[in-house]
Short mmCIF file of C-alpha atoms in Angstrom, two decimals:
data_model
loop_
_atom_site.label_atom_id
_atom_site.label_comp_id
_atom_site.label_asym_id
_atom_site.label_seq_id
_atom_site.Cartn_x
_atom_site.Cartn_y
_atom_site.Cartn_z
CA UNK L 16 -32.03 28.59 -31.17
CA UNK L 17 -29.87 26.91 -28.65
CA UNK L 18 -29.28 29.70 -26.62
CA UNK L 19 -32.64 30.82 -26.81
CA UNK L 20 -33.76 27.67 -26.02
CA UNK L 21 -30.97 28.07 -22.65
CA UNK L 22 -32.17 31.55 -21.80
CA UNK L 23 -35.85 30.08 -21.30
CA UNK L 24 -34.32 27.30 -19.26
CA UNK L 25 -32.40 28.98 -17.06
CA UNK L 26 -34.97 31.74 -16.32
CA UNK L 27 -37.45 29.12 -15.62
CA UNK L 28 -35.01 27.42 -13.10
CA UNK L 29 -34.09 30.65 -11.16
CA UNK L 30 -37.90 31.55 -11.02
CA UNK L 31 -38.63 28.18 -9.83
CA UNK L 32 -35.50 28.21 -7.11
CA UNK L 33 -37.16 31.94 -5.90
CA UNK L 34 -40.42 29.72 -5.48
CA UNK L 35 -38.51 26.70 -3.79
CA UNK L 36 -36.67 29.40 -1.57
CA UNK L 37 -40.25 31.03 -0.17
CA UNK L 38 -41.72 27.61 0.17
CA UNK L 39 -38.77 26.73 1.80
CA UNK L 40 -39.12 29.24 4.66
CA UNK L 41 -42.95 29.28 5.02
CA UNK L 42 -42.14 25.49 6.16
CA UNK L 43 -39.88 26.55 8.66
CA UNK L 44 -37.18 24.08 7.81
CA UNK L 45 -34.86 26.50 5.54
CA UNK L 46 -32.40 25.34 2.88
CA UNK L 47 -29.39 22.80 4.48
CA UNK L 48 -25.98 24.70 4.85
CA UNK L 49 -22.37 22.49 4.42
CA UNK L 50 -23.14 21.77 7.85
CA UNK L 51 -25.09 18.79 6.81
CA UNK L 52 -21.77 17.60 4.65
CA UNK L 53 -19.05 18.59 6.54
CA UNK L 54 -17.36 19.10 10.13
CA UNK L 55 -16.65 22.41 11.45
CA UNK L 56 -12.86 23.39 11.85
CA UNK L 57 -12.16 20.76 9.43
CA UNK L 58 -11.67 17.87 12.05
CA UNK L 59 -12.55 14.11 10.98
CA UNK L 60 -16.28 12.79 11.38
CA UNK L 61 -14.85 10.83 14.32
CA UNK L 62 -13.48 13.24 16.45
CA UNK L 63 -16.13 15.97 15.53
CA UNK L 64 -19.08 13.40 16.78
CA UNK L 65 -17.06 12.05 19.46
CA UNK L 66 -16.33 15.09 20.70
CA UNK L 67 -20.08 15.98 20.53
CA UNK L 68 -20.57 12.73 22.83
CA UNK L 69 -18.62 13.90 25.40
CA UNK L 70 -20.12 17.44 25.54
CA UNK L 71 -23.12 15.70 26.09
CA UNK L 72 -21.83 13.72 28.71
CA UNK L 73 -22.41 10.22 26.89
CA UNK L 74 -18.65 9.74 26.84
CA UNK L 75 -15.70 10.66 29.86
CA UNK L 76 -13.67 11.26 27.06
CA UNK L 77 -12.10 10.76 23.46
CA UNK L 78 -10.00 7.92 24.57
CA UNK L 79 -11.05 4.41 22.89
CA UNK L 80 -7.92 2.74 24.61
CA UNK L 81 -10.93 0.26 26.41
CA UNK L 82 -12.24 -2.76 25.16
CA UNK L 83 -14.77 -3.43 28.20
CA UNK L 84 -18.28 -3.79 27.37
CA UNK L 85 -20.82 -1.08 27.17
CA UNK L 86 -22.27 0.31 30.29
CA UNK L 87 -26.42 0.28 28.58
CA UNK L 88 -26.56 3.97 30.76
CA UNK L 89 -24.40 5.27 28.07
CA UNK L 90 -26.44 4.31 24.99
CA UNK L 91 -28.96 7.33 24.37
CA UNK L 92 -31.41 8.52 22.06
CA UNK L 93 -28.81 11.15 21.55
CA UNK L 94 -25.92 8.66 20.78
CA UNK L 95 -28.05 7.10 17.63
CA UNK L 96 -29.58 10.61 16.48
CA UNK L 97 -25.51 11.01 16.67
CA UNK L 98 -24.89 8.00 14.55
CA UNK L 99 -27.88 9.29 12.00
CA UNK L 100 -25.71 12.48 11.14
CA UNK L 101 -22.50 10.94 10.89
CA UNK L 102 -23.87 8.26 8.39
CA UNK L 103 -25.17 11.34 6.22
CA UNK L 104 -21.86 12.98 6.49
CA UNK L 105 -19.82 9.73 5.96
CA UNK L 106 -21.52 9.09 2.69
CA UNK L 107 -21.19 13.04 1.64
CA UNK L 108 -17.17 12.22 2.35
CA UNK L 109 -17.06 8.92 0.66
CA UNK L 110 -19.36 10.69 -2.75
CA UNK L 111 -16.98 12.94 -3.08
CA UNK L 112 -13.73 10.39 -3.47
CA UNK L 113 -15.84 8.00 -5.60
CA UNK L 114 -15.40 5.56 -2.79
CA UNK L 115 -19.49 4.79 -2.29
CA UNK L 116 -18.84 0.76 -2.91
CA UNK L 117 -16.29 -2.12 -1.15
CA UNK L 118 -15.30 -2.60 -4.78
CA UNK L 119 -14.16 1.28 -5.44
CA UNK L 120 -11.83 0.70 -2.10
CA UNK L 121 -10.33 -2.78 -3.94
CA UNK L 122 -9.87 -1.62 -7.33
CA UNK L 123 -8.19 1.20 -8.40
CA UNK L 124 -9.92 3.24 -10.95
CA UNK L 125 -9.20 3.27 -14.61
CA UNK L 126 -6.34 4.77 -16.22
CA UNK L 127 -4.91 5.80 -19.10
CA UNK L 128 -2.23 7.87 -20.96
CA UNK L 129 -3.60 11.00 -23.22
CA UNK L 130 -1.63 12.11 -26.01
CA UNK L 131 -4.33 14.24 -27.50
CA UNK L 132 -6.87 16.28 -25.51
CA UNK L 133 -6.29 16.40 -21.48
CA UNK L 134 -8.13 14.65 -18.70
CA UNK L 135 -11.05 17.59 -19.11
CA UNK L 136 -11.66 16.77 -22.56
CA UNK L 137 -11.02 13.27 -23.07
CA UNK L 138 -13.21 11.32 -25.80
CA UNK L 139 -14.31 8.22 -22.82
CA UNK L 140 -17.92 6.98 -22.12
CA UNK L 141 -16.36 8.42 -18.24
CA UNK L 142 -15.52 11.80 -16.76
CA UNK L 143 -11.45 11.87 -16.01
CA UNK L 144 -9.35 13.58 -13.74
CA UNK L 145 -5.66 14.32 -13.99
CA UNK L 146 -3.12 11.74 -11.64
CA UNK L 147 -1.55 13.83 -8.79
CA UNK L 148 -0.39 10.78 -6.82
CA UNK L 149 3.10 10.75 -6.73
CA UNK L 150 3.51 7.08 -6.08
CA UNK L 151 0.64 6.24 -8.84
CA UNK L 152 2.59 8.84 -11.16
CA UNK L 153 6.35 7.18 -10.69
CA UNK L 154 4.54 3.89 -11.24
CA UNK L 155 2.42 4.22 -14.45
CA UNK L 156 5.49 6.43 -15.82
CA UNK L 157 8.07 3.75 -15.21
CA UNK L 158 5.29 1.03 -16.77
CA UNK L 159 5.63 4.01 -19.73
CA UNK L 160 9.07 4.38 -20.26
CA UNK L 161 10.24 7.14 -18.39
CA UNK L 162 13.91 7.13 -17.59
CA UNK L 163 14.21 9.56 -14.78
CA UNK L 164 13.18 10.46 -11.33
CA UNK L 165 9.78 12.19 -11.26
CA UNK L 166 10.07 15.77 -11.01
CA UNK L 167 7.56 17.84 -8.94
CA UNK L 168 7.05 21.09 -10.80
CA UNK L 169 4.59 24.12 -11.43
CA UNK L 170 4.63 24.80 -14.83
CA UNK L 171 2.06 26.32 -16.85
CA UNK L 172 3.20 24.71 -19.94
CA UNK L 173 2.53 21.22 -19.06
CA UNK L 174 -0.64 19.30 -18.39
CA UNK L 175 -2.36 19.71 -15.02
CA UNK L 176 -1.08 16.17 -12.49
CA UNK L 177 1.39 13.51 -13.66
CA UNK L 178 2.90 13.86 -17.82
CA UNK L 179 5.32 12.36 -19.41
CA UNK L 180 7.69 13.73 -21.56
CA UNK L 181 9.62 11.68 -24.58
CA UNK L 182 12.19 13.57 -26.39
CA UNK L 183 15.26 12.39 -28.27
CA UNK L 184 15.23 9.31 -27.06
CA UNK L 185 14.85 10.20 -23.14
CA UNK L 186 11.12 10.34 -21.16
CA UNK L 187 11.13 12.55 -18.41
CA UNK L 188 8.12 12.44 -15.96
CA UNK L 189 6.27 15.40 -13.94
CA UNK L 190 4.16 16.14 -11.10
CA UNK L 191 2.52 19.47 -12.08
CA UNK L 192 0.84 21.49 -9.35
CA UNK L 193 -1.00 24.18 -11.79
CA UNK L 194 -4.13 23.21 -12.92
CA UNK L 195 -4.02 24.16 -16.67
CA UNK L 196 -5.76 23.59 -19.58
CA UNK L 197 -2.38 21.89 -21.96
CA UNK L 198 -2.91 19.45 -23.74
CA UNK L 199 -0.84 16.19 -24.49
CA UNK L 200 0.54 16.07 -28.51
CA UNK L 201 3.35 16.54 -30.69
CA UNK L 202 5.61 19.13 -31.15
CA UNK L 203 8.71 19.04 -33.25
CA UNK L 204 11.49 21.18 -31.53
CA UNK L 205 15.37 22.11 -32.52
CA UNK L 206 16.71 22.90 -36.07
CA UNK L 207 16.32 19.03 -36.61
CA UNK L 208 12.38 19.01 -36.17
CA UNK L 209 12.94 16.19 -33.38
CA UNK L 210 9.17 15.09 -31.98
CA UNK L 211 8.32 15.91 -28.30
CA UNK L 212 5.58 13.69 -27.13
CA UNK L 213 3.54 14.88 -23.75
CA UNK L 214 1.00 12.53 -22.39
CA UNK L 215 -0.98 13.42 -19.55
CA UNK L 216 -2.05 10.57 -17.15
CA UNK L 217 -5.96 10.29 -16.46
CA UNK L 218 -8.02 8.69 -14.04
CA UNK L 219 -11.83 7.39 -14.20
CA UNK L 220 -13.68 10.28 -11.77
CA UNK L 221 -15.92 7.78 -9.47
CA UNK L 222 -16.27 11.07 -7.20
CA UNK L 223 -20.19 13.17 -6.90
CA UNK L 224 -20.15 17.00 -7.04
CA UNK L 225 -20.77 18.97 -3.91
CA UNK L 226 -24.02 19.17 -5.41
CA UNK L 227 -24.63 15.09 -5.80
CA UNK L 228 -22.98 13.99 -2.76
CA UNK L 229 -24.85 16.43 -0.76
CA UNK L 230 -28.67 15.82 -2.23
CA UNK L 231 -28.53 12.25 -3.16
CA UNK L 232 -27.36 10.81 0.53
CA UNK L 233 -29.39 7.87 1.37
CA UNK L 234 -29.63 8.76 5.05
CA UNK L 235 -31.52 12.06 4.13
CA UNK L 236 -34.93 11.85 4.51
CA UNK L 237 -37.05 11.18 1.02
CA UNK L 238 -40.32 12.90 0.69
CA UNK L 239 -42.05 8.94 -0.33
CA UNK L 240 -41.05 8.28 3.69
CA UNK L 241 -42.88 10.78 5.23
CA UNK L 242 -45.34 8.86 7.90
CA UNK L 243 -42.63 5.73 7.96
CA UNK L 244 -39.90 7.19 8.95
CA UNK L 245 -38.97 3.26 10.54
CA UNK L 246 -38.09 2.67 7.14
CA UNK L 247 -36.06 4.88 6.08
CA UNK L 248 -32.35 4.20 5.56
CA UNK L 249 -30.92 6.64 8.18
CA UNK L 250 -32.62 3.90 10.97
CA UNK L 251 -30.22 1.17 10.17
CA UNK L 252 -28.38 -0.50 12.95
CA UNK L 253 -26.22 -2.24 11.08
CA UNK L 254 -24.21 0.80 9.41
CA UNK L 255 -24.25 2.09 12.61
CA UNK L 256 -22.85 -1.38 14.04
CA UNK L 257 -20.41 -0.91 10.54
CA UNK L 258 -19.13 2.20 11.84
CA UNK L 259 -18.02 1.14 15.18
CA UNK L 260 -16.19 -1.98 13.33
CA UNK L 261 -14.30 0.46 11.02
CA UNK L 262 -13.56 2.05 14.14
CA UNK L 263 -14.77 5.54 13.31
CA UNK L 264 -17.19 6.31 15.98
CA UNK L 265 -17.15 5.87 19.90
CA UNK L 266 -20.78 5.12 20.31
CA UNK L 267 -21.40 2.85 22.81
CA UNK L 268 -25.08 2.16 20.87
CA UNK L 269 -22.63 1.17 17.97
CA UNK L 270 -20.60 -0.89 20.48
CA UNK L 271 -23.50 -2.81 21.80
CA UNK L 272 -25.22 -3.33 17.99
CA UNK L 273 -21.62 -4.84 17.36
CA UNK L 274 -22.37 -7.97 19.79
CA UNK L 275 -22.62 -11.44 18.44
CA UNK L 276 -24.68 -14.42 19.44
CA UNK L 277 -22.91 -17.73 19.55
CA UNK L 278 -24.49 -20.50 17.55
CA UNK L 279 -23.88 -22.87 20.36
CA UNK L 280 -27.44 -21.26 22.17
CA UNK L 281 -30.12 -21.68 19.94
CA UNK L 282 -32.28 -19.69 22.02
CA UNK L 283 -31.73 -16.92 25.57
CA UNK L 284 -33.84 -20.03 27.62
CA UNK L 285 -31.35 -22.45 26.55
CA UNK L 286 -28.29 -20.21 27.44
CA UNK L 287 -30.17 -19.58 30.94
CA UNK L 288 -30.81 -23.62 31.15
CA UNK L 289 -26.71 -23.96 30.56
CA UNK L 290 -26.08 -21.65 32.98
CA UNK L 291 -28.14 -23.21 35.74
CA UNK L 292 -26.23 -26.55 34.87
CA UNK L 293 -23.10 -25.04 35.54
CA UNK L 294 -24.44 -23.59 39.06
CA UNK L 295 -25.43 -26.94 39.78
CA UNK L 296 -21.81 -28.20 38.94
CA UNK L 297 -20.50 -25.81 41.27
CA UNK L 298 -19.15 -24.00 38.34
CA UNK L 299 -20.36 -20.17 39.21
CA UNK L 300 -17.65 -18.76 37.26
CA UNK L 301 -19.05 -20.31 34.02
CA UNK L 302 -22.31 -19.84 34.99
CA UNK L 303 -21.80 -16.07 35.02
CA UNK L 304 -20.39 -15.71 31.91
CA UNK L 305 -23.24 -17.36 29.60
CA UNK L 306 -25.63 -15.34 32.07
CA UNK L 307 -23.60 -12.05 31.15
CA UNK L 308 -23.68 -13.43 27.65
CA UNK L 309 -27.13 -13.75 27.55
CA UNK L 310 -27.65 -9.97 29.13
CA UNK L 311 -25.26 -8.89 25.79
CA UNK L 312 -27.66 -10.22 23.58
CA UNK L 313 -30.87 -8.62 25.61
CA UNK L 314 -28.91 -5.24 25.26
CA UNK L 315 -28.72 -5.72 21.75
CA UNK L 316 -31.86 -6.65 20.61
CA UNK L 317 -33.72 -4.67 22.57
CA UNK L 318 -31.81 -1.92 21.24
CA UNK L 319 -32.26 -2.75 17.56
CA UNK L 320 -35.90 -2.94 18.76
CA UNK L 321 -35.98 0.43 20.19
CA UNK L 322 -33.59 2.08 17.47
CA UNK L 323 -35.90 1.09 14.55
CA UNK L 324 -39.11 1.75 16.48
CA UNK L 325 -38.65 4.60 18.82
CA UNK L 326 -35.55 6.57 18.60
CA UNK L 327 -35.02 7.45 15.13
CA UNK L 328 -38.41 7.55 13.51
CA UNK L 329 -39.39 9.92 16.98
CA UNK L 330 -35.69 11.89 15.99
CA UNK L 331 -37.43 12.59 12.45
CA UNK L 332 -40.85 13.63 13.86
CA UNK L 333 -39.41 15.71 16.51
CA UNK L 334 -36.76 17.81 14.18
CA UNK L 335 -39.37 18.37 11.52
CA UNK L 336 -41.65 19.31 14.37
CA UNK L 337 -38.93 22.19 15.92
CA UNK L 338 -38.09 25.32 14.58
CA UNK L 339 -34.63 25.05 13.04
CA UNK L 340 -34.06 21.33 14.15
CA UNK L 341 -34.09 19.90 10.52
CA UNK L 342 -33.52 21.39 6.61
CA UNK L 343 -34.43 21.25 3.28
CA UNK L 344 -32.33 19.71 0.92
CA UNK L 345 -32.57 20.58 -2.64
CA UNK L 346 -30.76 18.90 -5.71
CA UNK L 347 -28.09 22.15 -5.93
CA UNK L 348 -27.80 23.75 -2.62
CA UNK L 349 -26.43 27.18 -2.76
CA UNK L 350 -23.15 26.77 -0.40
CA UNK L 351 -21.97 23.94 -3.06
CA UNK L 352 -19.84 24.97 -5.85
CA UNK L 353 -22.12 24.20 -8.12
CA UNK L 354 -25.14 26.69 -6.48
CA UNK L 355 -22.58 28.82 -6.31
CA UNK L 356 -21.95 28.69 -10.07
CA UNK L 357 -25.96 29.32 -10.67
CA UNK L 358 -25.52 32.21 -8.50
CA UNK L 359 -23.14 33.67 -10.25
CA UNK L 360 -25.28 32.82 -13.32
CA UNK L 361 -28.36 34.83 -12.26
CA UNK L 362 -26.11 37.76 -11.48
CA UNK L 363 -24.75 37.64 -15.00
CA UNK L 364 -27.53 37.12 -16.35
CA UNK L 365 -29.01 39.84 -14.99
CA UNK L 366 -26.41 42.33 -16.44
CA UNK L 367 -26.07 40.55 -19.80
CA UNK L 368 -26.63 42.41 -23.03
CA UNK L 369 -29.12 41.16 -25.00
CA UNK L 370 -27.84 40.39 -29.20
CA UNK L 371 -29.51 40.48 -32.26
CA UNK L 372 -30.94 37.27 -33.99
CA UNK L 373 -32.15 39.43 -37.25
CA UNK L 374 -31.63 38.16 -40.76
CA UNK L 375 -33.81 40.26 -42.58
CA UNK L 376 -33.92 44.21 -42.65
CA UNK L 377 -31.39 46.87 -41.65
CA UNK L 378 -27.60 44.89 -41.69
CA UNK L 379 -24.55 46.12 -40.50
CA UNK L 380 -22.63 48.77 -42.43
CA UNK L 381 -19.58 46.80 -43.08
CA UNK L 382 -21.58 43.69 -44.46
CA UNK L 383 -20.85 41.62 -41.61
CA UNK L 384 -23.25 39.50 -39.84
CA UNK L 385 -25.04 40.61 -36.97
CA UNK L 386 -23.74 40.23 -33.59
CA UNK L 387 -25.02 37.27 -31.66
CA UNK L 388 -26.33 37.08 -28.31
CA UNK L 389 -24.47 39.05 -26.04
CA UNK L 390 -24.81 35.89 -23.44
CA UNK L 391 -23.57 33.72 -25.48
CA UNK L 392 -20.33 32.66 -23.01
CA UNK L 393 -22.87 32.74 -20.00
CA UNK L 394 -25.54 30.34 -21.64
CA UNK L 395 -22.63 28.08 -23.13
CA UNK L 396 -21.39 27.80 -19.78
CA UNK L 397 -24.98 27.26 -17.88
CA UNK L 398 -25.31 24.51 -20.95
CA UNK L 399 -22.21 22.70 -19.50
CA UNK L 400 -23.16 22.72 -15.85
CA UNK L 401 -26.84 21.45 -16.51
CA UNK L 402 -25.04 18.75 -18.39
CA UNK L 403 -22.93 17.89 -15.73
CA UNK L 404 -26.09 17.69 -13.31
CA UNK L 405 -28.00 15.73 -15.91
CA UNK L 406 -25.33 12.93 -16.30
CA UNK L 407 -25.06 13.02 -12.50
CA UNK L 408 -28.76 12.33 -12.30
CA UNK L 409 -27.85 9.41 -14.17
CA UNK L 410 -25.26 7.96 -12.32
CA UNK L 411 -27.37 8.21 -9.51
CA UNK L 412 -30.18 6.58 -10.18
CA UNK L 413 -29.43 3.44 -8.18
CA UNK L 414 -29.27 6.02 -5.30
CA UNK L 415 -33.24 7.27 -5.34
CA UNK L 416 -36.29 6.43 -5.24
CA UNK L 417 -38.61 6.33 -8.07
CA UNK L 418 -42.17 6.88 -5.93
CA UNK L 419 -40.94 10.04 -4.02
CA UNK L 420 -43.97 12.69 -3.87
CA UNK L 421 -44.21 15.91 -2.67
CA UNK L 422 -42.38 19.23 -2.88
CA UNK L 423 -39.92 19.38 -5.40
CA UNK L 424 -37.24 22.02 -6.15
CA UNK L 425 -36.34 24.34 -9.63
CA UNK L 426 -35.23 20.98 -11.24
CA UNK L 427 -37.88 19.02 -10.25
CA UNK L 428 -36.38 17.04 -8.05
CA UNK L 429 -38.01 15.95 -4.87
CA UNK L 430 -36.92 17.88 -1.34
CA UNK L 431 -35.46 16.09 0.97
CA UNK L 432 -35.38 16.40 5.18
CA UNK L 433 -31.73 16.33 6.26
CA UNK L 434 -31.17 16.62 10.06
CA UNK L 435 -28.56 19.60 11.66
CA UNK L 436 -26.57 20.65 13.98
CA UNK L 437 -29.95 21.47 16.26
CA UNK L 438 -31.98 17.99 15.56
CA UNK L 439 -29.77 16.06 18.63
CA UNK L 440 -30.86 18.36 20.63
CA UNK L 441 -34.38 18.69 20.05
CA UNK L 442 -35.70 16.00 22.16
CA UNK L 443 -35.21 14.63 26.06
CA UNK L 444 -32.86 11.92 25.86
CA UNK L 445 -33.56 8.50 26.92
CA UNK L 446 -30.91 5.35 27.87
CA UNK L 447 -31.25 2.15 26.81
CA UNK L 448 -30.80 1.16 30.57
CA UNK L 449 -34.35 2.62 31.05
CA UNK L 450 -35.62 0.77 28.18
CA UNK L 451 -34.35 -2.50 29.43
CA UNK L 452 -36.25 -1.92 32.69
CA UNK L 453 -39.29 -3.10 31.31
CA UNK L 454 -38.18 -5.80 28.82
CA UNK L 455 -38.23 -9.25 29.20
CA UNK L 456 -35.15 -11.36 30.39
CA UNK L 457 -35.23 -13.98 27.97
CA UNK L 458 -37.78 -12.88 25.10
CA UNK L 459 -38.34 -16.12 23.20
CA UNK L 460 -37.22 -14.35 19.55
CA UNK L 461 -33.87 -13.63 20.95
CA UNK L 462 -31.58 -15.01 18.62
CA UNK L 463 -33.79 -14.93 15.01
CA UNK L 464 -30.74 -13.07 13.56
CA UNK L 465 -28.83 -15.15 11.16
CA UNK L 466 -25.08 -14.61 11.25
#
């Protein structure tokens, strides 16, 4: 009944990701390819967006060597929808080492010594991966015992990553390149039936699928944000400020939305009222300084202004608006490994043979049973991956929203917008110098935020 009940599901989701597909391209937006996760010729998010910048002509060059401030002629409508991708990306990167919180970058995760089972198997509330650090490895091996200098090996009789072998009295520890399926145990070897312990070395597996990391990407566009785009988490100046602090982007937007005000001026007129004192005190030198100061702070705010506003809700509207400028991402996506494994599925399901269930009636000749479904591997192995996607769903939940409506895709999740390669382009860039032209000098609200 199981794999009945599996055949039904599985047809249902292909015949729902046909319908998702045809939707998909009467919208014009087409399913997302990796490059909504990932850089092309496998360069770092920094130098493939910074390298966009200066194709664009918003930077001379790759060089960060200067610590002047930010010409406001160089911050663009470009330079943020810039920033919008790179935040998708960075948190695609970050899903996918289990690094998604300041506290997975300070604690290590979880591990522990198998002597039964391996990482795959392992009887925790928490998916585990082998240990291929070899400074982790030596560490937790000396903390176990081992007597020896770690050996790096490819062996495809030990456990996949770091093991540790105790026999006669000596423990040995490995690296082991091979990914295998051994497990740790007992064995009694020699014509004294000595034990041989191995113990594999397991880790807590904080990382997202392809699949996960991909789809559940705050800075992707939920269907319960269409019309207030403002809102959305891909318009937020401050992990665009937080990238420029990490010192992973070039953006001189990020630059400027890393300014600070100084408690000592309560408000831009009372900087400007400073600064005329010091004029009057024949201190020009001062004077210009709290004036430039004040000018910082105007760059700023109107930018967060303009960012939150203007520029990226006007970036949404105008990809979804152009031919090819934006995507639709579903929960699997088929260049991830795990659409690729539903692929592969459909084809083999497709070609299966289909078994007997029959109890009654004609029986074999020999007296046997009758053969089961002829499937049986391919629905035992769909049953594993929807498992793995269900306790992903899980895990995520912190990570979506509850009140998303609209389209939704062969597992009924909702279909998100993600931006491409095409969205910066899609619109005529503006500067922030232009947009200061027409705002106030001192606006009264200047310095609201609390620091």
């Amino acid at each position: 009944m199981a794999a009945c009940a599996s055949a039904v599901v599985f047809l249902l989701l292909l015949r729902a990701a046909l319908a998702a597909r045809v939707q998909t391209d009467l919208d014009g937006g087409g399913e997302c390819g990796r490059e909504v996760a990932t850089p092309k010729d496998s360069v770092s998010l920094r130098q493939y967006f910074d390298a966009a910048r200066v194709s664009s002509g918003i930077l001379s060059s790759t060089d960060d060597s200067s610590s002047d401030l930010v010409d406001p002629a160089q911050c663009t409508k470009k330079d943020v929808c810039l920033l919008m991708r790179q935040l998708d990306m960075d948190f695609y990167a970050r899903a996918r080492q289990g690094l998604l919180t300041d506290s997975d970058y300070d604690t290590p995760p979880t591990r522990s010594w198998h002597t039964s089972g391996n990482c795959k198997n392992s009887n925790r509330a928490y998916p585990e991966v082998p240990v291929t650090d070899a400074d982790t490895c030596r560490e937790e091996a000396r903390k176990h015992g081992a007597d020896g200098e770690l050996q790096e090996v490819r062996k495809s009789t030990l456990p996949s990553g770091c093991s540790v072998e105790t026999f006669a009295g000596k423990t040995k520890v490995y690296l082991n390149q091979l990914n295998t399926d051994v497990t740790g145990g007992i064995t009694y070897e020699g014509k004294e039936r000595l034990p041989k312990t191995v113990a594999q070395l397991c880790a807590m597996d904080r990382s997202l699928s392809e699949a996960a990391a991909a789809y559940y990407s705050p800075y992707k566009l939920k269907p319960s944000m269409e019309g207030r785009e403002a809102a959305s988490t891909s318009c937020s100046f401050g992990m665009m400020a937080y990238l420029s602090q990490l010192r992973e982007t070039m953006s001189p937007c990020a630059k400027i939305l890393t300014y600070r005000p100084d408690s000592r001026f309560h408000s831009a007129d009372h900087a400007l009222q400073v600064a005329q004192q010091l004029e009057k005190a024949d201190k020009a030198d001062g004077a210009a300084k709290v004036r430039q100061y004040v000018e910082t702070m105007r760059q700023k705010y109107v930018l967060m202004d303009t960012i939150a506003n203007h520029w990226c809700p006007d970036t949404w509207t105008t990809a979804k608006a152009t031919e090819g400028a934006s995507c639709d991402a579903l929960r699997v996506m088929a260049w991830t490994e795990e659409g690729k494994k539903l692929k592969e599925f459909k084809a083999k399901q497709g070609n299966a043979k289909k078994g007997g269930g029959k109890k009654g009636g004609r029986q074999p000749a020999d007296g046997g049973r009758m053969n089961g479904a002829g499937n049986a591997g391919l629905l035992a192995g769909l049953d594993a991956l929807l498992a793995e996607l269900a306790a992903e769903d899980t895990i995520a939940m912190g990570l979506k929203s509850q009140d998303d409506l609209g389209g939704t895709d062969s597992s009924g999740k909702p279909v998100k917008i993600s931006l491409n390669d095409a969205s910066c382009d899609a619109f005529e860039d503006e500067t922030l110098a232009s947009r200061l032209e027409d705002a106030p000098a001192a606006p009264p609200d200047f310095f609201t935020e609390k620091e």
